[in-house]
Amino acid sequence: MSSSYYQRHIFFCLNQRSNGEACCADHAAQAGFDHCKQKVKSLGLAGPGQVRVNKAGCLDRCAGGPVAVVYPEATWYTFVDQADIDEIVESHLRDGQVVERLVLAPDVGR
């Protein structure tokens, strides 16, 4: 087991803005989080020494929403559907391979 409590940690921005600005909650972020949590659990990847799926507040990359970030690699993702989430879980969280097609461009911010 690595020195980290979890091998990988994925955070989903679930921030909701009431002022009309772009936010991840407007792009089915909660559904993506829920699906990821279920997928990780169904593959037996959840728990200490493995993977943790967490909710996050604003991650300040709203223009790319919905967004999620995987640590320790600090890989930022955007996603549109459950198939994208499945690919992130199976390729990156389980197998350690970054899903290049879903990586958020480095210049995307708020």
GROMACS .gro file of N, CA, C and O in nm:
model
  440
    1MET      N    1   0.084  -0.119   0.000
    1MET     CA    2   0.000   0.000   0.000
    1MET      C    3   0.088   0.125   0.000
    1MET      O    4   0.191   0.129   0.065
    2SER      N    5   0.043   0.226  -0.073
    2SER     CA    6   0.120   0.349  -0.080
    2SER      C    7   0.111   0.422   0.054
    2SER      O    8   0.034   0.387   0.142
    3SER      N    9   0.189   0.528   0.068
    3SER     CA   10   0.188   0.605   0.191
    3SER      C   11   0.061   0.688   0.205
    3SER      O   12   0.029   0.736   0.312
    4SER      N   13  -0.012   0.704   0.096
    4SER     CA   14  -0.137   0.778   0.099
    4SER      C   15  -0.250   0.686   0.146
    4SER      O   16  -0.251   0.567   0.117
    5TYR      N   17  -0.346   0.742   0.217
    5TYR     CA   18  -0.458   0.661   0.268
    5TYR      C   19  -0.540   0.603   0.153
    5TYR      O   20  -0.585   0.490   0.160
    6TYR      N   21  -0.557   0.684   0.048
    6TYR     CA   22  -0.623   0.635  -0.074
    6TYR      C   23  -0.522   0.635  -0.186
    6TYR      O   24  -0.439   0.725  -0.197
    7GLN      N   25  -0.531   0.536  -0.273
    7GLN     CA   26  -0.442   0.533  -0.389
    7GLN      C   27  -0.477   0.648  -0.484
    7GLN      O   28  -0.389   0.715  -0.537
    8ARG      N   29  -0.606   0.668  -0.506
    8ARG     CA   30  -0.652   0.778  -0.590
    8ARG      C   31  -0.776   0.840  -0.527
    8ARG      O   32  -0.856   0.773  -0.464
    9HIS      N   33  -0.791   0.969  -0.550
    9HIS     CA   34  -0.899   1.046  -0.491
    9HIS      C   35  -0.958   1.129  -0.604
    9HIS      O   36  -0.884   1.202  -0.670
   10ILE      N   37  -1.089   1.119  -0.629
   10ILE     CA   38  -1.153   1.202  -0.731
   10ILE      C   39  -1.253   1.294  -0.664
   10ILE      O   40  -1.332   1.252  -0.580
   11PHE      N   41  -1.243   1.422  -0.700
   11PHE     CA   42  -1.332   1.525  -0.647
   11PHE      C   43  -1.419   1.578  -0.760
   11PHE      O   44  -1.367   1.617  -0.865
   12PHE      N   45  -1.550   1.582  -0.737
   12PHE     CA   46  -1.645   1.637  -0.834
   12PHE      C   47  -1.694   1.772  -0.785
   12PHE      O   48  -1.745   1.781  -0.673
   13CYS      N   49  -1.681   1.874  -0.867
   13CYS     CA   50  -1.740   2.002  -0.832
   13CYS      C   51  -1.891   1.990  -0.843
   13CYS      O   52  -1.943   1.953  -0.948
   14LEU      N   53  -1.962   2.020  -0.734
   14LEU     CA   54  -2.108   2.018  -0.735
   14LEU      C   55  -2.162   2.158  -0.704
   14LEU      O   56  -2.277   2.175  -0.663
   15ASN      N   57  -2.080   2.259  -0.727
   15ASN     CA   58  -2.119   2.395  -0.691
   15ASN      C   59  -2.239   2.444  -0.770
   15ASN      O   60  -2.248   2.425  -0.891
   16GLN      N   61  -2.332   2.508  -0.699
   16GLN     CA   62  -2.451   2.569  -0.759
   16GLN      C   63  -2.442   2.720  -0.737
   16GLN      O   64  -2.428   2.765  -0.623
   17ARG      N   65  -2.450   2.796  -0.846
   17ARG     CA   66  -2.451   2.942  -0.835
   17ARG      C   67  -2.593   2.993  -0.855
   17ARG      O   68  -2.664   2.945  -0.942
   18SER      N   69  -2.630   3.092  -0.779
   18SER     CA   70  -2.765   3.148  -0.791
   18SER      C   71  -2.765   3.279  -0.870
   18SER      O   72  -2.869   3.335  -0.897
   19ASN      N   73  -2.648   3.325  -0.909
   19ASN     CA   74  -2.638   3.455  -0.977
   19ASN      C   75  -2.637   3.445  -1.129
   19ASN      O   76  -2.611   3.541  -1.199
   20GLY      N   77  -2.661   3.325  -1.183
   20GLY     CA   78  -2.666   3.309  -1.328
   20GLY      C   79  -2.532   3.278  -1.393
   20GLY      O   80  -2.525   3.249  -1.511
   21GLU      N   81  -2.423   3.283  -1.315
   21GLU     CA   82  -2.292   3.247  -1.371
   21GLU      C   83  -2.285   3.097  -1.397
   21GLU      O   84  -2.357   3.019  -1.335
   22ALA      N   85  -2.194   3.060  -1.486
   22ALA     CA   86  -2.176   2.918  -1.517
   22ALA      C   87  -2.139   2.841  -1.391
   22ALA      O   88  -2.064   2.891  -1.308
   23CYS      N   89  -2.195   2.721  -1.377
   23CYS     CA   90  -2.160   2.638  -1.263
   23CYS      C   91  -2.179   2.491  -1.299
   23CYS      O   92  -2.260   2.456  -1.386
   24CYS      N   93  -2.104   2.406  -1.233
   24CYS     CA   94  -2.107   2.263  -1.264
   24CYS      C   95  -2.242   2.199  -1.236
   24CYS      O   96  -2.283   2.107  -1.304
   25ALA      N   97  -2.313   2.250  -1.135
   25ALA     CA   98  -2.444   2.192  -1.101
   25ALA      C   99  -2.543   2.204  -1.218
   25ALA      O  100  -2.637   2.125  -1.227
   26ASP      N  101  -2.520   2.301  -1.306
   26ASP     CA  102  -2.608   2.316  -1.423
   26ASP      C  103  -2.579   2.213  -1.532
   26ASP      O  104  -2.647   2.209  -1.633
   27HIS      N  105  -2.476   2.130  -1.511
   27HIS     CA  106  -2.435   2.033  -1.613
   27HIS      C  107  -2.436   1.890  -1.558
   27HIS      O  108  -2.346   1.812  -1.587
   28ALA      N  109  -2.537   1.860  -1.479
   28ALA     CA  110  -2.557   1.723  -1.427
   28ALA      C  111  -2.436   1.671  -1.348
   28ALA      O  112  -2.405   1.552  -1.353
   29ALA      N  113  -2.369   1.759  -1.275
   29ALA     CA  114  -2.253   1.718  -1.196
   29ALA      C  115  -2.293   1.618  -1.087
   29ALA      O  116  -2.219   1.523  -1.061
   30GLN      N  117  -2.408   1.638  -1.024
   30GLN     CA  118  -2.452   1.546  -0.918
   30GLN      C  119  -2.474   1.406  -0.975
   30GLN      O  120  -2.435   1.307  -0.914
   31ALA      N  121  -2.534   1.398  -1.092
   31ALA     CA  122  -2.556   1.267  -1.156
   31ALA      C  123  -2.423   1.200  -1.189
   31ALA      O  124  -2.408   1.079  -1.173
   32GLY      N  125  -2.325   1.278  -1.232
   32GLY     CA  126  -2.192   1.224  -1.260
   32GLY      C  127  -2.125   1.171  -1.135
   32GLY      O  128  -2.068   1.062  -1.134
   33PHE      N  129  -2.136   1.248  -1.027
   33PHE     CA  130  -2.082   1.206  -0.897
   33PHE      C  131  -2.148   1.077  -0.851
   33PHE      O  132  -2.080   0.981  -0.812
   34ASP      N  133  -2.281   1.073  -0.855
   34ASP     CA  134  -2.355   0.955  -0.809
   34ASP      C  135  -2.316   0.832  -0.890
   34ASP      O  136  -2.296   0.724  -0.835
   35HIS      N  137  -2.305   0.849  -1.022
   35HIS     CA  138  -2.269   0.736  -1.108
   35HIS      C  139  -2.127   0.689  -1.078
   35HIS      O  140  -2.101   0.568  -1.072
   36CYS      N  141  -2.035   0.782  -1.059
   36CYS     CA  142  -1.896   0.746  -1.030
   36CYS      C  143  -1.888   0.667  -0.900
   36CYS      O  144  -1.820   0.564  -0.893
   37LYS      N  145  -1.957   0.714  -0.797
   37LYS     CA  146  -1.956   0.648  -0.668
   37LYS      C  147  -2.006   0.504  -0.681
   37LYS      O  148  -1.947   0.411  -0.628
   38GLN      N  149  -2.116   0.487  -0.755
   38GLN     CA  150  -2.175   0.354  -0.775
   38GLN      C  151  -2.082   0.264  -0.855
   38GLN      O  152  -2.064   0.147  -0.823
   39LYS      N  153  -2.020   0.319  -0.959
   39LYS     CA  154  -1.931   0.242  -1.046
   39LYS      C  155  -1.806   0.196  -0.969
   39LYS      O  156  -1.765   0.080  -0.979
   40VAL      N  157  -1.748   0.286  -0.892
   40VAL     CA  158  -1.630   0.253  -0.811
   40VAL      C  159  -1.664   0.141  -0.713
   40VAL      O  160  -1.590   0.044  -0.698
   41LYS      N  161  -1.780   0.152  -0.650
   41LYS     CA  162  -1.824   0.051  -0.553
   41LYS      C  163  -1.848  -0.083  -0.622
   41LYS      O  164  -1.805  -0.188  -0.574
   42SER      N  165  -1.915  -0.080  -0.738
   42SER     CA  166  -1.949  -0.205  -0.808
   42SER      C  167  -1.825  -0.278  -0.858
   42SER      O  168  -1.827  -0.401  -0.871
   43LEU      N  169  -1.717  -0.204  -0.885
   43LEU     CA  170  -1.593  -0.266  -0.931
   43LEU      C  171  -1.504  -0.308  -0.814
   43LEU      O  172  -1.394  -0.360  -0.834
   44GLY      N  173  -1.550  -0.283  -0.692
   44GLY     CA  174  -1.472  -0.320  -0.574
   44GLY      C  175  -1.350  -0.233  -0.552
   44GLY      O  176  -1.251  -0.277  -0.493
   45LEU      N  177  -1.357  -0.107  -0.599
   45LEU     CA  178  -1.241  -0.018  -0.590
   45LEU      C  179  -1.247   0.079  -0.472
   45LEU      O  180  -1.154   0.154  -0.449
   46ALA      N  181  -1.360   0.079  -0.399
   46ALA     CA  182  -1.381   0.178  -0.294
   46ALA      C  183  -1.310   0.139  -0.165
   46ALA      O  184  -1.301   0.021  -0.131
   47GLY      N  185  -1.261   0.240  -0.094
   47GLY     CA  186  -1.208   0.216   0.040
   47GLY      C  187  -1.061   0.245   0.056
   47GLY      O  188  -0.990   0.275  -0.041
   48PRO      N  189  -1.011   0.235   0.178
   48PRO     CA  190  -0.871   0.261   0.208
   48PRO      C  191  -0.776   0.180   0.119
   48PRO      O  192  -0.802   0.062   0.093
   49GLY      N  193  -0.673   0.246   0.070
   49GLY     CA  194  -0.576   0.181  -0.018
   49GLY      C  195  -0.623   0.176  -0.162
   49GLY      O  196  -0.549   0.132  -0.249
   50GLN      N  197  -0.745   0.221  -0.186
   50GLN     CA  198  -0.800   0.218  -0.322
   50GLN      C  199  -0.847   0.357  -0.364
   50GLN      O  200  -0.766   0.447  -0.377
   51VAL      N  201  -0.977   0.372  -0.386
   51VAL     CA  202  -1.029   0.495  -0.444
   51VAL      C  203  -1.133   0.558  -0.353
   51VAL      O  204  -1.215   0.487  -0.293
   52ARG      N  205  -1.131   0.691  -0.344
   52ARG     CA  206  -1.233   0.767  -0.273
   52ARG      C  207  -1.296   0.866  -0.369
   52ARG      O  208  -1.225   0.937  -0.441
   53VAL      N  209  -1.430   0.869  -0.372
   53VAL     CA  210  -1.505   0.963  -0.455
   53VAL      C  211  -1.564   1.068  -0.362
   53VAL      O  212  -1.636   1.034  -0.269
   54ASN      N  213  -1.531   1.196  -0.386
   54ASN     CA  214  -1.577   1.304  -0.298
   54ASN      C  215  -1.647   1.416  -0.373
   54ASN      O  216  -1.611   1.449  -0.486
   55LYS      N  217  -1.742   1.478  -0.301
   55LYS     CA  218  -1.804   1.602  -0.349
   55LYS      C  219  -1.709   1.716  -0.317
   55LYS      O  220  -1.637   1.711  -0.218
   56ALA      N  221  -1.712   1.818  -0.400
   56ALA     CA  222  -1.634   1.939  -0.373
   56ALA      C  223  -1.720   2.061  -0.400
   56ALA      O  224  -1.817   2.054  -0.477
   57GLY      N  225  -1.682   2.171  -0.339
   57GLY     CA  226  -1.741   2.299  -0.374
   57GLY      C  227  -1.672   2.347  -0.500
   57GLY      O  228  -1.609   2.270  -0.572
   58CYS      N  229  -1.681   2.475  -0.525
   58CYS     CA  230  -1.624   2.531  -0.648
   58CYS      C  231  -1.474   2.502  -0.658
   58CYS      O  232  -1.398   2.527  -0.565
   59LEU      N  233  -1.435   2.448  -0.773
   59LEU     CA  234  -1.293   2.420  -0.800
   59LEU      C  235  -1.233   2.528  -0.890
   59LEU      O  236  -1.120   2.518  -0.935
   60ASP      N  237  -1.313   2.631  -0.922
   60ASP     CA  238  -1.269   2.750  -0.994
   60ASP      C  239  -1.232   2.725  -1.140
   60ASP      O  240  -1.147   2.793  -1.197
   61ARG      N  241  -1.294   2.622  -1.200
   61ARG     CA  242  -1.271   2.597  -1.342
   61ARG      C  243  -1.407   2.583  -1.411
   61ARG      O  244  -1.431   2.497  -1.496
   62CYS      N  245  -1.497   2.672  -1.373
   62CYS     CA  246  -1.639   2.669  -1.411
   62CYS      C  247  -1.663   2.663  -1.561
   62CYS      O  248  -1.759   2.600  -1.607
   63ALA      N  249  -1.579   2.729  -1.639
   63ALA     CA  250  -1.600   2.734  -1.785
   63ALA      C  251  -1.590   2.597  -1.849
   63ALA      O  252  -1.641   2.575  -1.959
   64GLY      N  253  -1.526   2.502  -1.781
   64GLY     CA  254  -1.512   2.368  -1.836
   64GLY      C  255  -1.613   2.270  -1.781
   64GLY      O  256  -1.604   2.151  -1.808
   65GLY      N  257  -1.706   2.321  -1.703
   65GLY     CA  258  -1.798   2.234  -1.630
   65GLY      C  259  -1.880   2.139  -1.713
   65GLY      O  260  -1.909   2.168  -1.828
   66PRO      N  261  -1.911   2.026  -1.657
   66PRO     CA  262  -1.878   1.984  -1.522
   66PRO      C  263  -1.732   1.936  -1.515
   66PRO      O  264  -1.680   1.884  -1.613
   67VAL      N  265  -1.670   1.954  -1.400
   67VAL     CA  266  -1.531   1.913  -1.384
   67VAL      C  267  -1.512   1.821  -1.264
   67VAL      O  268  -1.589   1.825  -1.168
   68ALA      N  269  -1.409   1.739  -1.276
   68ALA     CA  270  -1.364   1.653  -1.167
   68ALA      C  271  -1.212   1.650  -1.174
   68ALA      O  272  -1.154   1.669  -1.282
   69VAL      N  273  -1.148   1.626  -1.061
   69VAL     CA  274  -1.001   1.620  -1.058
   69VAL      C  275  -0.958   1.496  -0.982
   69VAL      O  276  -1.017   1.461  -0.880
   70VAL      N  277  -0.858   1.426  -1.037
   70VAL     CA  278  -0.806   1.303  -0.977
   70VAL      C  279  -0.668   1.329  -0.919
   70VAL      O  280  -0.580   1.382  -0.988
   71TYR      N  281  -0.652   1.293  -0.792
   71TYR     CA  282  -0.522   1.301  -0.726
   71TYR      C  283  -0.477   1.161  -0.689
   71TYR      O  284  -0.561   1.075  -0.665
   72PRO      N  285  -0.346   1.132  -0.687
   72PRO     CA  286  -0.237   1.228  -0.679
   72PRO      C  287  -0.188   1.283  -0.812
   72PRO      O  288  -0.102   1.370  -0.814
   73GLU      N  289  -0.243   1.239  -0.924
   73GLU     CA  290  -0.192   1.285  -1.053
   73GLU      C  291  -0.229   1.429  -1.085
   73GLU      O  292  -0.172   1.489  -1.174
   74ALA      N  293  -0.329   1.484  -1.015
   74ALA     CA  294  -0.379   1.620  -1.042
   74ALA      C  295  -0.425   1.632  -1.186
   74ALA      O  296  -0.396   1.729  -1.255
   75THR      N  297  -0.500   1.531  -1.232
   75THR     CA  298  -0.555   1.530  -1.367
   75THR      C  299  -0.696   1.586  -1.362
   75THR      O  300  -0.781   1.534  -1.289
   76TRP      N  301  -0.721   1.690  -1.441
   76TRP     CA  302  -0.852   1.755  -1.446
   76TRP      C  303  -0.932   1.700  -1.564
   76TRP      O  304  -0.883   1.695  -1.676
   77TYR      N  305  -1.056   1.664  -1.535
   77TYR     CA  306  -1.144   1.609  -1.638
   77TYR      C  307  -1.271   1.691  -1.652
   77TYR      O  308  -1.320   1.750  -1.556
   78THR      N  309  -1.327   1.685  -1.773
   78THR     CA  310  -1.463   1.727  -1.798
   78THR      C  311  -1.534   1.604  -1.850
   78THR      O  312  -1.470   1.509  -1.896
   79PHE      N  313  -1.667   1.601  -1.838
   79PHE     CA  314  -1.740   1.481  -1.879
   79PHE      C  315  -1.880   1.522  -1.923
   79PHE      O  316  -1.930   1.627  -1.885
   80VAL      N  317  -1.943   1.439  -2.007
   80VAL     CA  318  -2.078   1.471  -2.051
   80VAL      C  319  -2.180   1.364  -2.016
   80VAL      O  320  -2.298   1.393  -2.007
   81ASP      N  321  -2.136   1.240  -1.996
   81ASP     CA  322  -2.235   1.135  -1.971
   81ASP      C  323  -2.175   1.022  -1.888
   81ASP      O  324  -2.057   1.026  -1.850
   82GLN      N  325  -2.258   0.921  -1.860
   82GLN     CA  326  -2.213   0.809  -1.779
   82GLN      C  327  -2.101   0.730  -1.845
   82GLN      O  328  -2.015   0.678  -1.775
   83ALA      N  329  -2.101   0.725  -1.977
   83ALA     CA  330  -1.994   0.653  -2.048
   83ALA      C  331  -1.858   0.719  -2.021
   83ALA      O  332  -1.757   0.650  -2.004
   84ASP      N  333  -1.856   0.854  -2.015
   84ASP     CA  334  -1.732   0.924  -1.983
   84ASP      C  335  -1.686   0.890  -1.841
   84ASP      O  336  -1.567   0.864  -1.818
   85ILE      N  337  -1.780   0.888  -1.749
   85ILE     CA  338  -1.747   0.854  -1.610
   85ILE      C  339  -1.693   0.711  -1.603
   85ILE      O  340  -1.592   0.684  -1.536
   86ASP      N  341  -1.759   0.619  -1.671
   86ASP     CA  342  -1.713   0.479  -1.673
   86ASP      C  343  -1.569   0.470  -1.723
   86ASP      O  344  -1.487   0.395  -1.668
   87GLU      N  345  -1.538   0.548  -1.827
   87GLU     CA  346  -1.403   0.544  -1.884
   87GLU      C  347  -1.300   0.600  -1.785
   87GLU      O  348  -1.191   0.544  -1.771
   88ILE      N  349  -1.336   0.707  -1.715
   88ILE     CA  350  -1.245   0.764  -1.614
   88ILE      C  351  -1.222   0.661  -1.503
   88ILE      O  352  -1.109   0.638  -1.459
   89VAL      N  353  -1.330   0.595  -1.457
   89VAL     CA  354  -1.318   0.497  -1.349
   89VAL      C  355  -1.232   0.378  -1.392
   89VAL      O  356  -1.137   0.340  -1.324
   90GLU      N  357  -1.264   0.320  -1.508
   90GLU     CA  358  -1.195   0.198  -1.551
   90GLU      C  359  -1.053   0.226  -1.596
   90GLU      O  360  -0.961   0.149  -1.564
   91SER      N  361  -1.033   0.334  -1.670
   91SER     CA  362  -0.900   0.362  -1.724
   91SER      C  363  -0.808   0.427  -1.620
   91SER      O  364  -0.698   0.379  -1.596
   92HIS      N  365  -0.855   0.534  -1.558
   92HIS     CA  366  -0.766   0.608  -1.467
   92HIS      C  367  -0.772   0.557  -1.324
   92HIS      O  368  -0.669   0.521  -1.267
   93LEU      N  369  -0.891   0.553  -1.265
   93LEU     CA  370  -0.899   0.516  -1.123
   93LEU      C  371  -0.857   0.371  -1.099
   93LEU      O  372  -0.792   0.341  -1.000
   94ARG      N  373  -0.891   0.282  -1.191
   94ARG     CA  374  -0.855   0.141  -1.173
   94ARG      C  375  -0.717   0.109  -1.232
   94ARG      O  376  -0.633   0.049  -1.167
   95ASP      N  377  -0.696   0.152  -1.358
   95ASP     CA  378  -0.576   0.108  -1.432
   95ASP      C  379  -0.463   0.210  -1.436
   95ASP      O  380  -0.355   0.180  -1.487
   96GLY      N  381  -0.486   0.332  -1.388
   96GLY     CA  382  -0.380   0.433  -1.385
   96GLY      C  383  -0.349   0.499  -1.517
   96GLY      O  384  -0.247   0.566  -1.530
   97GLN      N  385  -0.439   0.484  -1.616
   97GLN     CA  386  -0.417   0.545  -1.747
   97GLN      C  387  -0.507   0.667  -1.765
   97GLN      O  388  -0.630   0.656  -1.761
   98VAL      N  389  -0.446   0.783  -1.786
   98VAL     CA  390  -0.522   0.907  -1.806
   98VAL      C  391  -0.607   0.895  -1.932
   98VAL      O  392  -0.563   0.843  -2.034
   99VAL      N  393  -0.731   0.944  -1.925
   99VAL     CA  394  -0.822   0.946  -2.041
   99VAL      C  395  -0.801   1.080  -2.111
   99VAL      O  396  -0.867   1.180  -2.080
  100GLU      N  397  -0.710   1.082  -2.206
  100GLU     CA  398  -0.666   1.207  -2.269
  100GLU      C  399  -0.780   1.286  -2.332
  100GLU      O  400  -0.783   1.409  -2.324
  101ARG      N  401  -0.877   1.217  -2.392
  101ARG     CA  402  -0.984   1.288  -2.463
  101ARG      C  403  -1.075   1.367  -2.370
  101ARG      O  404  -1.146   1.456  -2.413
  102LEU      N  405  -1.071   1.335  -2.240
  102LEU     CA  406  -1.156   1.405  -2.144
  102LEU      C  407  -1.080   1.503  -2.055
  102LEU      O  408  -1.139   1.570  -1.970
  103VAL      N  409  -0.949   1.515  -2.078
  103VAL     CA  410  -0.868   1.607  -1.996
  103VAL      C  411  -0.905   1.751  -2.029
  103VAL      O  412  -0.915   1.791  -2.145
  104LEU      N  413  -0.928   1.828  -1.924
  104LEU     CA  414  -0.963   1.969  -1.938
  104LEU      C  415  -0.842   2.047  -1.985
  104LEU      O  416  -0.732   2.031  -1.929
  105ALA      N  417  -0.860   2.131  -2.086
  105ALA     CA  418  -0.750   2.212  -2.137
  105ALA      C  419  -0.693   2.299  -2.024
  105ALA      O  420  -0.769   2.351  -1.942
  106PRO      N  421  -0.560   2.315  -2.019
  106PRO     CA  422  -0.497   2.385  -1.906
  106PRO      C  423  -0.538   2.531  -1.892
  106PRO      O  424  -0.527   2.588  -1.785
  107ASP      N  425  -0.587   2.592  -1.999
  107ASP     CA  426  -0.622   2.736  -1.992
  107ASP      C  427  -0.767   2.761  -1.953
  107ASP      O  428  -0.811   2.875  -1.947
  108VAL      N  429  -0.844   2.655  -1.926
  108VAL     CA  430  -0.984   2.672  -1.888
  108VAL      C  431  -0.993   2.709  -1.740
  108VAL      O  432  -0.942   2.636  -1.655
  109GLY      N  433  -1.054   2.822  -1.713
  109GLY     CA  434  -1.071   2.866  -1.575
  109GLY      C  435  -1.216   2.894  -1.544
  109GLY      O  436  -1.303   2.816  -1.576
  110ARG      N  437  -1.241   3.010  -1.486
  110ARG     CA  438  -1.378   3.048  -1.454
  110ARG      C  439  -1.446   3.106  -1.575
  110ARG      O  440  -1.565   3.108  -1.585
   0.00000   0.00000   0.00000
